[in-house]
């Protein structure tokens, strides 16, 4: 994948692991896709995944959190709402 910001790529984060189970750190694929994306969307519980792994890191703030919001935890919703 080339890092071409003119491609207008969006990344949609679902309620799926974003951690590399071997290293217990962010998946290199996730990091690369995040860096390449012009627009980052957390679909409901995807916000929990990002929050759990990178809270207090301004690099990983989604542009939008959408869905029916039944899966997002109250503390995660509050955290992003106050940003």
XYZ file of N, CA and C in Angstrom:
249
model
N 0.832 -1.194 0.000
C 0.000 0.000 0.000
C 0.867 1.243 0.000
N 0.528 2.144 -0.847
C 1.270 3.390 -0.911
C 0.598 4.433 -0.044
N 1.401 5.304 0.536
C 0.874 6.375 1.363
C 0.577 7.570 0.470
N -0.561 7.531 -0.177
C -0.963 8.571 -1.111
C -2.227 9.220 -0.587
N -2.093 10.359 0.068
C -3.237 11.031 0.692
C -4.262 11.507 -0.335
N -3.916 11.494 -1.599
C -4.873 11.905 -2.620
C -5.908 10.826 -2.910
N -5.713 9.639 -2.365
C -6.656 8.550 -2.602
C -7.911 8.658 -1.762
N -7.936 9.566 -0.793
C -9.107 9.755 0.069
C -9.599 8.445 0.672
N -8.740 7.800 1.391
C -9.074 6.522 1.998
C -9.707 6.724 3.371
N -10.742 5.955 3.645
C -11.373 5.947 4.965
C -11.074 4.609 5.622
N -10.858 4.655 6.921
C -10.653 3.451 7.705
C -11.834 3.306 8.650
N -12.482 2.152 8.602
C -13.603 1.869 9.494
C -13.131 0.834 10.504
N -13.149 1.220 11.779
C -12.710 0.328 12.851
C -13.940 -0.317 13.464
N -13.987 -1.636 13.378
C -15.099 -2.401 13.925
C -14.726 -2.911 15.314
N -15.657 -3.585 15.931
C -15.429 -4.132 17.264
C -14.656 -5.449 17.143
N -13.435 -5.344 16.634
C -12.538 -6.484 16.427
C -11.164 -6.119 16.968
N -10.365 -7.104 17.342
C -9.042 -6.799 17.896
C -8.177 -5.976 16.945
N -7.444 -5.033 17.523
C -6.475 -4.236 16.759
C -5.072 -4.468 17.309
N -4.941 -5.499 18.136
C -3.681 -5.845 18.792
C -3.064 -7.054 18.104
N -1.763 -7.015 17.948
C -1.010 -8.174 17.486
C -0.840 -9.098 18.696
N -1.425 -10.272 18.621
C -1.433 -11.166 19.781
C -0.034 -11.630 20.179
N 0.897 -11.648 19.247
C 2.269 -12.060 19.578
C 3.008 -10.994 20.371
N 2.907 -9.751 19.954
C 3.656 -8.676 20.614
C 2.831 -7.933 21.657
N 1.522 -8.158 21.675
C 0.611 -7.456 22.589
C 0.687 -5.940 22.420
N 0.968 -5.506 21.202
C 0.954 -4.082 20.872
C 0.077 -3.891 19.641
N -0.141 -2.654 19.266
C -0.978 -2.386 18.103
C -0.477 -3.155 16.889
N -1.407 -3.722 16.163
C -1.071 -4.440 14.946
C -0.395 -3.492 13.959
N 0.712 -3.910 13.361
C 1.359 -3.059 12.358
C 0.428 -2.727 11.193
N -0.464 -3.647 10.861
C -1.422 -3.393 9.780
C -2.365 -2.266 10.198
N -2.868 -2.316 11.438
C -3.741 -1.250 11.926
C -3.021 0.087 11.896
N -1.795 0.126 12.398
C -1.027 1.382 12.437
C -0.844 1.938 11.030
N -0.487 1.082 10.102
C -0.267 1.535 8.718
C -1.552 2.062 8.087
N -2.643 1.336 8.285
C -3.917 1.794 7.732
C -4.350 3.108 8.369
N -4.148 3.246 9.674
C -4.493 4.498 10.364
C -3.708 5.662 9.767
N -2.410 5.445 9.561
C -1.555 6.494 9.005
C -1.960 6.874 7.593
N -2.413 5.914 6.813
C -2.765 6.168 5.420
C -4.137 6.816 5.255
N -5.008 6.598 6.201
C -6.396 7.053 6.062
C -6.513 8.567 6.214
N -7.388 9.116 5.401
C -7.729 10.532 5.526
C -8.851 10.725 6.536
N -9.620 9.677 6.740
C -10.816 9.751 7.566
C -10.922 8.450 8.344
N -11.076 8.555 9.658
C -11.119 7.370 10.520
C -12.451 7.299 11.245
N -13.134 6.191 11.062
C -14.488 6.025 11.601
C -14.502 4.812 12.527
N -14.976 5.011 13.743
C -15.201 3.886 14.648
C -16.676 3.538 14.589
N -16.950 2.301 14.261
C -18.330 1.833 14.236
C -18.642 1.265 15.615
N -19.346 2.067 16.397
C -19.869 1.647 17.692
C -18.781 1.083 18.598
N -18.757 -0.230 18.824
C -17.800 -0.859 19.724
C -16.356 -0.729 19.272
N -16.126 -0.336 18.031
C -14.764 -0.075 17.564
C -14.113 1.035 18.372
N -14.925 1.953 18.877
C -14.402 3.033 19.725
C -13.824 2.465 21.013
N -14.442 1.415 21.549
C -13.902 0.761 22.745
C -12.519 0.192 22.462
N -12.369 -0.432 21.303
C -11.088 -1.057 20.943
C -9.978 -0.015 20.870
N -10.247 1.097 20.200
C -9.235 2.145 20.081
C -8.938 2.729 21.459
N -9.965 3.039 22.209
C -9.797 3.607 23.549
C -8.964 2.689 24.434
N -9.293 1.409 24.451
C -8.593 0.471 25.328
C -7.106 0.374 25.024
N -6.753 0.521 23.772
C -5.356 0.322 23.389
C -4.538 1.601 23.327
N -5.182 2.733 23.071
C -4.397 3.960 22.839
C -4.973 5.201 23.520
N -5.766 5.028 24.575
C -6.325 6.200 25.238
C -5.190 7.126 25.673
N -5.491 8.394 25.689
C -4.528 9.438 26.032
C -3.398 9.575 25.014
N -3.613 9.084 23.810
C -2.663 9.253 22.720
C -3.384 10.006 21.614
N -3.064 11.267 21.456
C -3.765 12.128 20.500
C -3.587 11.697 19.046
N -2.689 10.770 18.788
C -2.508 10.280 17.425
C -3.708 9.457 16.974
N -4.372 8.810 17.915
C -5.436 7.877 17.586
C -6.796 8.382 18.073
N -7.250 9.451 17.486
C -8.571 10.003 17.773
C -9.411 9.838 16.506
N -10.492 9.073 16.583
C -11.314 8.901 15.375
C -11.995 10.201 14.975
N -12.240 10.338 13.687
C -12.960 11.511 13.189
C -14.442 11.418 13.512
N -14.967 10.194 13.504
C -16.392 9.971 13.736
C -16.576 8.659 14.487
N -17.543 8.648 15.393
C -18.018 7.410 16.009
C -19.493 7.316 15.641
N -19.871 6.232 14.987
C -21.248 6.128 14.519
C -21.827 4.762 14.835
N -23.103 4.630 14.645
C -23.825 3.403 14.906
C -24.957 3.671 15.867
N -25.559 2.614 16.370
C -26.642 2.822 17.341
C -26.088 3.049 18.748
N -24.769 2.904 18.896
C -24.032 3.189 20.130
C -24.464 2.312 21.302
N -24.979 1.141 21.002
C -25.360 0.229 22.083
C -24.160 -0.544 22.625
N -23.054 -0.579 21.882
C -21.875 -1.321 22.318
C -20.801 -0.453 22.947
N -20.854 0.841 22.730
C -19.827 1.720 23.280
C -20.045 1.876 24.790
N -18.974 1.691 25.549
C -19.077 1.809 27.004
C -19.249 3.268 27.410
N -19.951 3.526 28.508
C -20.212 4.910 28.932
C -18.941 5.743 29.125
N -17.893 5.167 29.717
C -16.666 5.942 29.939
C -15.959 6.272 28.637
N -16.092 5.385 27.635
C -15.493 5.637 26.324
C -16.264 6.738 25.612
N -17.564 6.656 25.669
C -18.408 7.692 25.060
C -18.105 9.059 25.670
N -17.986 9.102 26.985
C -17.679 10.359 27.687
C -16.297 10.886 27.278
N -15.326 10.006 27.217
C -13.961 10.399 26.843
C -13.941 11.098 25.479
N -14.540 10.459 24.486
C -14.513 11.047 23.140
C -15.431 12.266 23.041
N -16.506 12.274 23.774
C -17.423 13.423 23.735
C -16.745 14.674 24.281
N -15.853 14.510 25.252
C -15.175 15.646 25.867
C -13.965 16.102 25.090
N -13.642 15.438 24.004
C -12.471 15.816 23.207
C -12.755 17.040 22.363
